[in-house]
Short mmCIF file of C-alpha atoms in Angstrom, two decimals:
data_model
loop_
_atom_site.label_atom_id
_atom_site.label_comp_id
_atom_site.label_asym_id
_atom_site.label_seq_id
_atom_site.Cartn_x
_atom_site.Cartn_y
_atom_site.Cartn_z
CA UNK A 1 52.93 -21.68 -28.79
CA UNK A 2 50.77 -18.47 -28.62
CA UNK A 3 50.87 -15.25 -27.17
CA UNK A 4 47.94 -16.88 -25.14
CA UNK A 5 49.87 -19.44 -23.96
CA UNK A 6 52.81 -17.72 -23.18
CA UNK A 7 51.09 -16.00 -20.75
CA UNK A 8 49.08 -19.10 -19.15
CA UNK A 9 52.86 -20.46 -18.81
CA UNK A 10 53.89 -17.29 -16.98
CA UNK A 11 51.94 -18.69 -13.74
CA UNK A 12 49.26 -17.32 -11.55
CA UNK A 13 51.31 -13.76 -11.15
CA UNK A 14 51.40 -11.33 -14.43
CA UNK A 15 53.04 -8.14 -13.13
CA UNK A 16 52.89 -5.95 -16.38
CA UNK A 17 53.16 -2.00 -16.87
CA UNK A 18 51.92 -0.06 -19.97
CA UNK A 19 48.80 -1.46 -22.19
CA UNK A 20 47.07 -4.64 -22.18
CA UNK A 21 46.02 -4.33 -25.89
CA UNK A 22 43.68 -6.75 -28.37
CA UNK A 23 46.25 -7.87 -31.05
CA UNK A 24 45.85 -5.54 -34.70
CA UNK A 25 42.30 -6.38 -35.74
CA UNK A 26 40.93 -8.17 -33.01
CA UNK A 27 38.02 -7.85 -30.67
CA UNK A 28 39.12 -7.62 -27.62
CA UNK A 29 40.29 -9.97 -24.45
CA UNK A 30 37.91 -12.22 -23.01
CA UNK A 31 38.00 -14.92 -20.24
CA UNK A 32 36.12 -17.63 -23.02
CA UNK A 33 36.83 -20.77 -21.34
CA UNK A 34 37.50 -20.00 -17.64
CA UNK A 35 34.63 -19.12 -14.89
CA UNK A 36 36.58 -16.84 -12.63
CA UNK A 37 36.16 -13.55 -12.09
CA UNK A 38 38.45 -10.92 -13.12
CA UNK A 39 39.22 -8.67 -9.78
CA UNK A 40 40.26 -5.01 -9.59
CA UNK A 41 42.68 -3.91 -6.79
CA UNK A 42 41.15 -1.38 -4.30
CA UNK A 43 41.67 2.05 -5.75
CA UNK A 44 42.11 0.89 -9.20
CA UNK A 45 39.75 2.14 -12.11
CA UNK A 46 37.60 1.16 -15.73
CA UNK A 47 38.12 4.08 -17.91
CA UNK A 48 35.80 4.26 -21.07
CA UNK A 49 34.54 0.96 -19.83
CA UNK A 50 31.56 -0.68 -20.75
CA UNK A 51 29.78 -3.12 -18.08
CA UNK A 52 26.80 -5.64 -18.88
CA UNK A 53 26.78 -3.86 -22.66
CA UNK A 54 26.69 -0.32 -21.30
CA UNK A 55 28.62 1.81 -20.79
CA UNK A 56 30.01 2.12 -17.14
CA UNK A 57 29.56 5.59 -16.39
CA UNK A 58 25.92 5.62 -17.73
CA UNK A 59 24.87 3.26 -14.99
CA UNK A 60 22.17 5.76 -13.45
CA UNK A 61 18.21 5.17 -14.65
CA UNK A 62 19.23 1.50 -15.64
CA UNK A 63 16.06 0.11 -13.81
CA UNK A 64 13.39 -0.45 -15.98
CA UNK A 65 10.58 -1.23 -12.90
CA UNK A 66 9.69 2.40 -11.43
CA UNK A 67 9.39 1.93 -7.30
CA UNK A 68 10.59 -1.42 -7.64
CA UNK A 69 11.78 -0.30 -3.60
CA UNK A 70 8.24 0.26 -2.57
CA UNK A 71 8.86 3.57 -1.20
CA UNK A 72 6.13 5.30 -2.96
CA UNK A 73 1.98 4.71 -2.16
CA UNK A 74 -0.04 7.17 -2.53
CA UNK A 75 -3.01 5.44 -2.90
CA UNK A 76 -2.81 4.96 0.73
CA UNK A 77 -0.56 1.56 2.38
CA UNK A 78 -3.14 -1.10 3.39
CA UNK A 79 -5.63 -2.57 -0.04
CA UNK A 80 -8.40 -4.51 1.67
CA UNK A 81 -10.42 -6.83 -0.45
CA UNK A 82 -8.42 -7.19 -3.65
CA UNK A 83 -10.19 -7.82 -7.01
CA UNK A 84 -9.44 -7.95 -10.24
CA UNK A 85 -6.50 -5.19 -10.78
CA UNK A 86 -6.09 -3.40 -7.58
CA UNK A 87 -4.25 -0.73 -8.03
CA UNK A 88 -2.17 -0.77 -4.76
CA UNK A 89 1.35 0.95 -4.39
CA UNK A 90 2.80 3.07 -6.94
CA UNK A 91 2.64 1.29 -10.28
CA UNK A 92 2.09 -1.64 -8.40
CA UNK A 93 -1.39 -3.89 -9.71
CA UNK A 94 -2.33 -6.92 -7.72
CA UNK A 95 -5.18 -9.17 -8.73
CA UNK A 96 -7.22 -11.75 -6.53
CA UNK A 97 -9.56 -12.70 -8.86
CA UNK A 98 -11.84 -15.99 -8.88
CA UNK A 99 -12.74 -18.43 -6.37
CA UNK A 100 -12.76 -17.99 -2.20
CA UNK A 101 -9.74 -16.87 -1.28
CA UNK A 102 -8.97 -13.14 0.18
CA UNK A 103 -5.47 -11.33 0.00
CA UNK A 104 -4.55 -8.02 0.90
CA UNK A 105 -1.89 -6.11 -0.19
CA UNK A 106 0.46 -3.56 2.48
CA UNK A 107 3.20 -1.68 2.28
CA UNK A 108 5.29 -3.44 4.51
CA UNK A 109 8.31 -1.56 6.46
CA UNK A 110 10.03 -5.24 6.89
CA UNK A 111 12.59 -5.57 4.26
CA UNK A 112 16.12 -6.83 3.89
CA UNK A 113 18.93 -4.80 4.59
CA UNK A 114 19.58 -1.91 2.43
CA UNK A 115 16.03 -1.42 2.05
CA UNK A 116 12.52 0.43 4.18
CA UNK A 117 9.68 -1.08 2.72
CA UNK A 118 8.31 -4.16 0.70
CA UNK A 119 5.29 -4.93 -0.99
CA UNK A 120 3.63 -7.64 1.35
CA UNK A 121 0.77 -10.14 -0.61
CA UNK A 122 -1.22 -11.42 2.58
CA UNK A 123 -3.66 -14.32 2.08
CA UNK A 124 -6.84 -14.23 4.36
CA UNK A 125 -8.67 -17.18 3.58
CA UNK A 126 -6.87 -19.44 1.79
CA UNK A 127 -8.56 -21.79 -1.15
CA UNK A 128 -8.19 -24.14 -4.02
CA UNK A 129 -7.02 -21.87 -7.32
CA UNK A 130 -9.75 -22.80 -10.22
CA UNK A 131 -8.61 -22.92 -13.87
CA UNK A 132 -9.43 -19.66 -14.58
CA UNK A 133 -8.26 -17.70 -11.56
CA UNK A 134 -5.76 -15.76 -10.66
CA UNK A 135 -3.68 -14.00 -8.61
CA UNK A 136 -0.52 -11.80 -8.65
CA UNK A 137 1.14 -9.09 -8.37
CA UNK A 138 2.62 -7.30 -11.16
CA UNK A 139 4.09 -3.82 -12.80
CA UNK A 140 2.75 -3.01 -16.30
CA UNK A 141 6.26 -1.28 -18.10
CA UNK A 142 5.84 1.10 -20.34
CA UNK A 143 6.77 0.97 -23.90
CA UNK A 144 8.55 4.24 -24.06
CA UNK A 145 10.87 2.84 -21.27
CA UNK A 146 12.28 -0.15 -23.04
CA UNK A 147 12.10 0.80 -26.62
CA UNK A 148 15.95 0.46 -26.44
CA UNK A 149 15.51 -2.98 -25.41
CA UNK A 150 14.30 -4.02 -29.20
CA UNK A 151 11.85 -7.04 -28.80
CA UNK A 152 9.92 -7.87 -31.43
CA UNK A 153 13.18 -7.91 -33.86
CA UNK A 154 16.44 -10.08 -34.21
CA UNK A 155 18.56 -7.40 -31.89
CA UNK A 156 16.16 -8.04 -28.78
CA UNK A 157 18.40 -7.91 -25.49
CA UNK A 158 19.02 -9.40 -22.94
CA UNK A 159 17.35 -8.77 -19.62
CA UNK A 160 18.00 -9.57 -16.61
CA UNK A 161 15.59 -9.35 -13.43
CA UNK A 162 16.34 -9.18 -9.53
CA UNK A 163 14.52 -9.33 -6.70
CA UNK A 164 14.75 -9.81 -3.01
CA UNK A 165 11.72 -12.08 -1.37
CA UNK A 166 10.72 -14.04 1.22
CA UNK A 167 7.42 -16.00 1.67
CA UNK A 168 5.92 -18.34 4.62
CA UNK A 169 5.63 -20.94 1.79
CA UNK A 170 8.47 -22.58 0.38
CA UNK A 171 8.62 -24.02 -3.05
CA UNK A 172 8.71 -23.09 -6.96
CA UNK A 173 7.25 -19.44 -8.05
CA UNK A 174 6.74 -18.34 -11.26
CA UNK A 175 7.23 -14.70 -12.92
CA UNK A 176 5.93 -14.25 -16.17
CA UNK A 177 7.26 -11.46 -19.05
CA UNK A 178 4.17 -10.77 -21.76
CA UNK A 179 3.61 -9.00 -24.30
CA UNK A 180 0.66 -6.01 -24.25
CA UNK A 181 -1.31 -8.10 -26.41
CA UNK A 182 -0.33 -11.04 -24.28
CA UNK A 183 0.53 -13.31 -27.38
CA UNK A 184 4.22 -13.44 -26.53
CA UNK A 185 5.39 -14.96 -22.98
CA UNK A 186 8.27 -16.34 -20.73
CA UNK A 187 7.57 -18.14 -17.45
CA UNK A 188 10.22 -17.76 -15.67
CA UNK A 189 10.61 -20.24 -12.34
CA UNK A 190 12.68 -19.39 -8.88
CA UNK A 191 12.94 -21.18 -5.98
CA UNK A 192 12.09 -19.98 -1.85
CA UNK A 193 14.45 -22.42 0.16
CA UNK A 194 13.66 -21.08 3.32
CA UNK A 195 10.08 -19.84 4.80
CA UNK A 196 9.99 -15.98 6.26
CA UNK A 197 13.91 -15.37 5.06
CA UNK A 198 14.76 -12.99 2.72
CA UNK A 199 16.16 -14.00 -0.36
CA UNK A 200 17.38 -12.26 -3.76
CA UNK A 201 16.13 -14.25 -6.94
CA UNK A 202 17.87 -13.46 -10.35
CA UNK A 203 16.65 -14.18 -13.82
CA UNK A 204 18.08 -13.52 -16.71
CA UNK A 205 16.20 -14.01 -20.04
CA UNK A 206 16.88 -13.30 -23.82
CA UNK A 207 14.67 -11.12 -24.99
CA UNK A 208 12.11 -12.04 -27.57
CA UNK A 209 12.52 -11.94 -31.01
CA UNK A 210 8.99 -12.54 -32.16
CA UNK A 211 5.97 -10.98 -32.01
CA UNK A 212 4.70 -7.41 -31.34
CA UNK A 213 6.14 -5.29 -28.72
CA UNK A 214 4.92 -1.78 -27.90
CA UNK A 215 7.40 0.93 -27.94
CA UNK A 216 4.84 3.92 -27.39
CA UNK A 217 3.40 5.14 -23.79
CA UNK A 218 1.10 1.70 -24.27
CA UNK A 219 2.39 -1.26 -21.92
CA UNK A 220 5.75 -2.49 -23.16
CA UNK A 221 6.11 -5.61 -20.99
CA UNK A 222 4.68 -7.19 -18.31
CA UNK A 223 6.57 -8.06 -15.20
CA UNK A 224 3.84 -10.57 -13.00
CA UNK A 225 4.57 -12.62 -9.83
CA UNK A 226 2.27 -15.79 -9.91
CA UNK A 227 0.52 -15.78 -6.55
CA UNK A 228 -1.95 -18.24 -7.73
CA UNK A 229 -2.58 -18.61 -11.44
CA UNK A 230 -5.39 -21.14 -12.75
CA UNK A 231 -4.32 -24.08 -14.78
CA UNK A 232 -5.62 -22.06 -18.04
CA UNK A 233 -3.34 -19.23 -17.80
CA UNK A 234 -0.21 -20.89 -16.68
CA UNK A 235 2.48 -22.51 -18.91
CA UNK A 236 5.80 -24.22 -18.38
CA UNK A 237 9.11 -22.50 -17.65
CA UNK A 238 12.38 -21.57 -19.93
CA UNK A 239 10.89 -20.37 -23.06
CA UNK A 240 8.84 -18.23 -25.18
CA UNK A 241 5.68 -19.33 -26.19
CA UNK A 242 2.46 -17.52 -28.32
CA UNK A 243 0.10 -19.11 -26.51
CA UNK A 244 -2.87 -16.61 -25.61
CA UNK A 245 -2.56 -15.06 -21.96
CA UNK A 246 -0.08 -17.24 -19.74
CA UNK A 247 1.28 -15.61 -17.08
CA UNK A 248 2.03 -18.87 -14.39
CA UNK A 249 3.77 -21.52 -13.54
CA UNK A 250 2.16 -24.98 -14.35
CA UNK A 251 2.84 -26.61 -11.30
CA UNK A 252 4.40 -23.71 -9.08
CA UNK A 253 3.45 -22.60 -5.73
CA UNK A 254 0.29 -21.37 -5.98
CA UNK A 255 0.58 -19.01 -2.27
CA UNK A 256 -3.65 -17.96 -2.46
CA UNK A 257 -3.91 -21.87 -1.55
CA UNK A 258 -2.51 -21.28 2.18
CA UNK A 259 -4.30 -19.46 4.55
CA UNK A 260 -2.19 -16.74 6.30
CA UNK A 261 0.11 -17.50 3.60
CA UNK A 262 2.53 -13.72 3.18
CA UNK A 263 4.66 -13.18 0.27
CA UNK A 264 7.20 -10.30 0.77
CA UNK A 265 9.21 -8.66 -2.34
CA UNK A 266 10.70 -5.52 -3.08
CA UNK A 267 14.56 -4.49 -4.35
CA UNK A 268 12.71 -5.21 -8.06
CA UNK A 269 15.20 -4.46 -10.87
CA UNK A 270 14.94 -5.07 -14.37
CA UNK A 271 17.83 -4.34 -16.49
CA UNK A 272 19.58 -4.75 -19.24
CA UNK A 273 22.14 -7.49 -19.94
CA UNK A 274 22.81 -10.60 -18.36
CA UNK A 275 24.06 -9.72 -15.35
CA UNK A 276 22.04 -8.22 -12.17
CA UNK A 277 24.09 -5.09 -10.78
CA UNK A 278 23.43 -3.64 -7.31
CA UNK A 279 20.15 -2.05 -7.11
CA UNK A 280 19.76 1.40 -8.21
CA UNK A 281 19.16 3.82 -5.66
CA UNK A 282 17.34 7.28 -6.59
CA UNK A 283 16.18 10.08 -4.54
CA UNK A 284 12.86 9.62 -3.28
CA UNK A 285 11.91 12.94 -4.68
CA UNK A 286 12.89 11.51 -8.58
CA UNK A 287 11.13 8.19 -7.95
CA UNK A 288 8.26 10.31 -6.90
CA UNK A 289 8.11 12.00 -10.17
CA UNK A 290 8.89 9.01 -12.28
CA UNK A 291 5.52 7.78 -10.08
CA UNK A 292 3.66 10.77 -10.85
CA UNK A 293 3.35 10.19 -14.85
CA UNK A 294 1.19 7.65 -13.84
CA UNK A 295 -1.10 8.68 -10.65
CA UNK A 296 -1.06 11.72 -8.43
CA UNK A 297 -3.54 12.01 -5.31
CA UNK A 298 -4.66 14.85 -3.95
CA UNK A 299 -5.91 14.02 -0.30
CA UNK A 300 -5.72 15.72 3.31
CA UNK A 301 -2.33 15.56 4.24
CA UNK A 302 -1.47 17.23 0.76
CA UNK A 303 -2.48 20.65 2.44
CA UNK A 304 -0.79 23.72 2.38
CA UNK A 305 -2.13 27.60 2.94
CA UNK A 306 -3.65 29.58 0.57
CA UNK A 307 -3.37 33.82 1.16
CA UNK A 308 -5.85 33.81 3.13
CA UNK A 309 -4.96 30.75 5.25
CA UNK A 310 -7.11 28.72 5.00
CA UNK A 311 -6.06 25.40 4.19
CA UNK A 312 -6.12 24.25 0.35
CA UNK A 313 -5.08 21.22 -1.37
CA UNK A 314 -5.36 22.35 -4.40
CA UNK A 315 -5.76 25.84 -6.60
CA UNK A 316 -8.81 25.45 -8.61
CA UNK A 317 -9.50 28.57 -11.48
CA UNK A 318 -13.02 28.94 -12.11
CA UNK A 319 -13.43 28.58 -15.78
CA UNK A 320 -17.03 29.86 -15.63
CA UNK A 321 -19.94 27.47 -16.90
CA UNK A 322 -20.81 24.66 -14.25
CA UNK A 323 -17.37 23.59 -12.60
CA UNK A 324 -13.93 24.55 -11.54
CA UNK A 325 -10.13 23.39 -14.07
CA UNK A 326 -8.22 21.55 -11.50
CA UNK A 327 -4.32 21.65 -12.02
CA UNK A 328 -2.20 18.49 -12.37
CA UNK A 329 1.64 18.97 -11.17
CA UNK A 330 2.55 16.40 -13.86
CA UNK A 331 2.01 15.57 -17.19
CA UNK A 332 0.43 12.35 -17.75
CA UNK A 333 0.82 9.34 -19.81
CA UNK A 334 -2.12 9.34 -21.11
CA UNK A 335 -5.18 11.44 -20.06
CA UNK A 336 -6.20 10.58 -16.48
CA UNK A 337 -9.02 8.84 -14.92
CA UNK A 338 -10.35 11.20 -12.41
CA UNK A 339 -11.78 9.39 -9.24
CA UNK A 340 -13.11 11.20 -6.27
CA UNK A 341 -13.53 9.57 -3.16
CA UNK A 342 -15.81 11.01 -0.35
CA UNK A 343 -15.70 14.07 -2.32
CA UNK A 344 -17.76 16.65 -0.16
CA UNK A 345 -15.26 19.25 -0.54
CA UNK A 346 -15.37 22.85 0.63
CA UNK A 347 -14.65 24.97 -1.83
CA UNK A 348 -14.28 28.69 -0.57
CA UNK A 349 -13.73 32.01 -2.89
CA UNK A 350 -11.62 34.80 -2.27
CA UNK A 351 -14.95 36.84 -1.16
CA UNK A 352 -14.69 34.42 1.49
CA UNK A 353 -17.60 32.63 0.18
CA UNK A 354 -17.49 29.11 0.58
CA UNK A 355 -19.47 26.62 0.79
CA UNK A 356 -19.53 22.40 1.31
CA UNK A 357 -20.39 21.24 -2.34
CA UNK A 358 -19.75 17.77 -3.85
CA UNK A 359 -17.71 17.41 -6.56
CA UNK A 360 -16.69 15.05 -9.41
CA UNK A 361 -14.11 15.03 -11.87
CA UNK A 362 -15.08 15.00 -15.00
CA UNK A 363 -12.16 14.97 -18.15
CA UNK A 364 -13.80 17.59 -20.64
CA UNK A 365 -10.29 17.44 -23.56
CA UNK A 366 -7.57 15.74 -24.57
CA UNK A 367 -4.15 15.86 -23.93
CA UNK A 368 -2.58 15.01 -20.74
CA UNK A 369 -1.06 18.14 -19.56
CA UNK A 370 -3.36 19.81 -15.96
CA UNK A 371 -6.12 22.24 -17.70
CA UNK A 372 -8.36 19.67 -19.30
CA UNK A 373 -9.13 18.41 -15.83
CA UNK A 374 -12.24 19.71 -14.89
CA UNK A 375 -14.13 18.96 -11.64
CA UNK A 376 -18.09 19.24 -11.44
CA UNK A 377 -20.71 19.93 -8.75
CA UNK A 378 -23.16 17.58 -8.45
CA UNK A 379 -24.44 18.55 -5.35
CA UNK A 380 -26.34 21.15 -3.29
CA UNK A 381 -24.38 24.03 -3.52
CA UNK A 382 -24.68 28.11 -2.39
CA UNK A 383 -25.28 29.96 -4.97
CA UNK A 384 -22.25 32.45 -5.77
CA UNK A 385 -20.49 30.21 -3.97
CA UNK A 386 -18.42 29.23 -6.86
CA UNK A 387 -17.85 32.25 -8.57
CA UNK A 388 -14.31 33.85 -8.82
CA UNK A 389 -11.06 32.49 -7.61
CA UNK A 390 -10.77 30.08 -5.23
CA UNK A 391 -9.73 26.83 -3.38
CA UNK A 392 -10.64 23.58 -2.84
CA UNK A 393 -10.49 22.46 0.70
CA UNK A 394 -10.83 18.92 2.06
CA UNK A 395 -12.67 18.41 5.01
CA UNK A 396 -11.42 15.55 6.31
CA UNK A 397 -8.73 12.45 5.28
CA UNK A 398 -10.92 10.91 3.62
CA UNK A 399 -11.60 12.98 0.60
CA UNK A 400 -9.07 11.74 -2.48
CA UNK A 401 -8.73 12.58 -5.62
CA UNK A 402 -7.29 10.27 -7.50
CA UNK A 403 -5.60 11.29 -11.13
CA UNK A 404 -4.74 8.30 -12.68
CA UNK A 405 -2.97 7.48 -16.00
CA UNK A 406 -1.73 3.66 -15.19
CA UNK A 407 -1.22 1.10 -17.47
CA UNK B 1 -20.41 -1.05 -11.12
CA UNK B 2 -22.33 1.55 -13.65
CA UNK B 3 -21.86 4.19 -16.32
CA UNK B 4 -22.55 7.50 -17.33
CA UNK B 5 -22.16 10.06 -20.01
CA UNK B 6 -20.44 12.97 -18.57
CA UNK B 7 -22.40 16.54 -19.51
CA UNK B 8 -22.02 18.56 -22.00
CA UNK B 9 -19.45 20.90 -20.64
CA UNK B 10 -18.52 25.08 -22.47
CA UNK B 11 -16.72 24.67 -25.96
CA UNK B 12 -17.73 21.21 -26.54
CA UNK B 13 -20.13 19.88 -28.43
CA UNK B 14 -20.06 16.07 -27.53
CA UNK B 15 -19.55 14.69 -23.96
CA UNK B 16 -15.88 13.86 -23.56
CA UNK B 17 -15.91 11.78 -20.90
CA UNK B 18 -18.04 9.02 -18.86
CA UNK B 19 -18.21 8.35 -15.22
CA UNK B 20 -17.95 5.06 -13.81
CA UNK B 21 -19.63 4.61 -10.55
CA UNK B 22 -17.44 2.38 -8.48
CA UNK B 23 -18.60 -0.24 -6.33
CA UNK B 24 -16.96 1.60 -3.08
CA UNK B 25 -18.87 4.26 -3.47
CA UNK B 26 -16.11 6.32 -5.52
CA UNK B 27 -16.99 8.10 -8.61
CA UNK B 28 -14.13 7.89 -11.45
CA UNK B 29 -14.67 9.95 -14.76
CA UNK B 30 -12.79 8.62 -17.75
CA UNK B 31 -11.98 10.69 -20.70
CA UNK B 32 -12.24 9.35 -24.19
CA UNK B 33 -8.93 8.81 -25.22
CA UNK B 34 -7.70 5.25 -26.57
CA UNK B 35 -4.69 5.25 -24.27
CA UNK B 36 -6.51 5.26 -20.77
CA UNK B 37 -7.04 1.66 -20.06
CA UNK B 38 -10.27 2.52 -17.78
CA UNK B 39 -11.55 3.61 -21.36
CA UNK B 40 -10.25 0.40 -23.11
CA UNK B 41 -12.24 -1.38 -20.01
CA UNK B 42 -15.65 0.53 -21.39
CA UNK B 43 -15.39 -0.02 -24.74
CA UNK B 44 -15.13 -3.66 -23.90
CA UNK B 45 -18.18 -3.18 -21.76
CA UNK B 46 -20.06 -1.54 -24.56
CA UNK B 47 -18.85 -4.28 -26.92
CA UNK B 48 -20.50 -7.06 -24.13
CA UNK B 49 -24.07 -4.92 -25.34
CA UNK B 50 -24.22 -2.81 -21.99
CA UNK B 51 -25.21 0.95 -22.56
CA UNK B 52 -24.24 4.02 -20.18
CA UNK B 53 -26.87 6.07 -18.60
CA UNK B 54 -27.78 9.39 -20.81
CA UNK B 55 -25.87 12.60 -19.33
CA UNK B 56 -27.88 14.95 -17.19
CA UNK B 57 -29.02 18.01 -19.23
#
């Protein structure tokens, strides 16, 4: 008889003291044929533990989706009219692209317990889905962020992805993983039992061991929710395939079908290992910075004082020549599109000479720290106006700029 | 949707940058650097035979 089975014959009670130690040379204890779980007592402790492959203690920053609680939308919270790659909440993309139907995309304060706000998909009018259309909503990870994760070679990990969601239409979903160059992909399938309840969904998914993943500040992996993916790009479920550009489910719910239709998600983890841990809460402030690599708008209710009081947005230098170097809080990803929107600004000198000019952003180097940001007039402007220090002032909440580095 | 060569702008001898003028009425300048994935989007629109308008002088 073994030590093993000594102990199976001690009963359901082992009352031990000491060290529970892997016998000379082995690799440890392990539950390999039962399904139980093995339970701590209240107060007791893992020391130098490792959980789900890492280590216990280095839990923090395990998520790999960035606002995967949909706290962060500076773009504004309400995306009429989606098209192709709507840029809507913080590295959140949603596409409605092809054929009649209308979504919109809101940040939504419903959510389950635990957490403020979800992402809410909302079909307007609802129509067939044609082979090459699609819809979805999706995060673009970048490579930098799961260059640990080693796909592409034989050590890929495993991942595992959780989500809480809740739809008005019942059924099948699909969420796809590809690859940048969209050669490599898993469609993943989860089931909504129950219309307008909230529900977590957890996939788990070896990572791949083909193909070419990015591990530079280029997209790593895509993470995208098939809201209604044509019959060209879709694909069946369970495992990975090279096939050019799938990202649905043959045969899922396709939710831009149903008029009215809503699809709710947030609580979006992706992690490590094949097991989905609680979600990982950050301070707002840290998600906003992890959000700010990628976009950072500068709009009315960003204002503050300057000396002089009057209200400024942002410090501009005047670099001389025909514009004025606006400066970025964060370094970028990459360097930044610069969009303005309704962009008569007031700009206004420290001679308290000001004047309502319009402006555009124009990106004049390289590099993706602030200076190289350079905003233009385009418009009628005072002449002297723009000379010396000053500030840019919006005029009303409509005026954006828009610095974005997304993937 | 349309493009445009950004100007000419003090220690640089070639424009840097295009603006895209968006169908909202938005204006969004791009720089020219491979990572920005509005600048993959125009080289694929340059590669479909479309040219940018010249930039202003």
């Amino acid at each position: 008889m073994s030590q093993a089975d000594n102990l199976a014959a001690l009963g359901s009670n082992v009352n031990a003291s000491g060290v529970l130690q892997p016998a000379s040379g082995g690799t440890g204890v392990t539950t390999s044929t039962g399904t139980g779980s093995v339970v701590l007592s209240s107060g007791a402790t893992l020391t130098n533990a490792t959980i789900n492959g890492a280590v216990a203690s280095g839990f923090t920053l395990k998520n790999r989706i960035i606002n995967g609680d949909m706290v962060i939308s500076q773009r504004g919270t309400s995306f009429s009219s989606l098209g192709s790659q709507t840029y809507t909440l913080d590295r959140w993309v949603c596409d409605r692209f092809g054929g009649a139907a209308t979504a919109t995309v809101t940040q939504s304060s419903t959510a389950p317990t635990g957490f403020i706000n979800s992402l809410l998909y909302t079909v307007g009018t609802g129509a067939a889905t044609g082979a090459t259309d699609y819809s979805n909503a999706r995060q673009y990870i970048e490579g930098l962020n799961v260059a640990d994760l080693g796909w592409g070679t034989a050590s890929a990990k495993t991942v595992t992805l959780s989500f809480w969601v809740r739809s008005s239409v019942t059924g099948t979903y699909g969420v796809a993983f590809t690859n940048n160059g969209y050669d490599r992909n898993y469609i993943a399938s989860y089931t909504i039992s129950s219309a307008n309840t909230w529900e977590q969904k957890t996939i788990t998914i070896a990572g791949d061991t083909s193909g070419t993943w990015l591990t530079t500040n280029g997209t790593g992996i895509r993470v995208i929710w098939d809201l209604g993916v044509g019959s060209t790009y879709s694909g069946a479920a369970g495992s990975w395939g090279s096939t050019y550009a799938i990202f649905g489910l043959t045969g899922g719910v396709k939710l831009t079908v149903t008029s009215g239709a809503t699809f709710y998600v947030t609580g979006v983890q992706l992690e490590q290992g094949s097991q989905a841990t609680s979600f990982e809460w950050i301070p707002y402030g840290l998600e906003f910075d992890l959000c700010r690599r990628y976009c950072e708008v500068y709009s009315n209710p960003n204002l503050n004082y300057d000396q002089d009081g009057f209200p400024q947005a942002i410090q501009a230098v005047d670099v001389g020549g025909r514009g004025e170097t606006l400066i970025t809080y964060y370094p970028k990803r990459a360097s930044p599109t610069i969009t303005t929107l309704n962009n008569n600004l007031f700009w206004q000198n420290m001679a308290n000479t000001g004047s309502t000019c319009t402006f555009a952003g124009t990106y004049v180097g390289t590099g993706i720290i602030a200076a190289p940001v350079f905003l233009t007039v385009s418009g009628a402007c005072a002449v002297g106006a723009l000379s010396g220090v000053g500030s840019l002032i919006f005029t009303n909440v409509a005026n954006k700029i828009i610095i974005s580095a997304e993937l | 949707m349309n493009y445009k060569l950004c100007p000419i702008v003090k220690n640089n001898t070639e424009p840097k940058a295009v603006n895209r003028f968006n169908d909202d009425g938005s204006v969004s300048s791009i720089p020219f650097d491979p990572a920005n994935t509005d600048y993959q989007q125009y080289l694929k629109w340059l590669e479909e035979g479309n040219t940018p308008e010249p930039a202003d002088e």
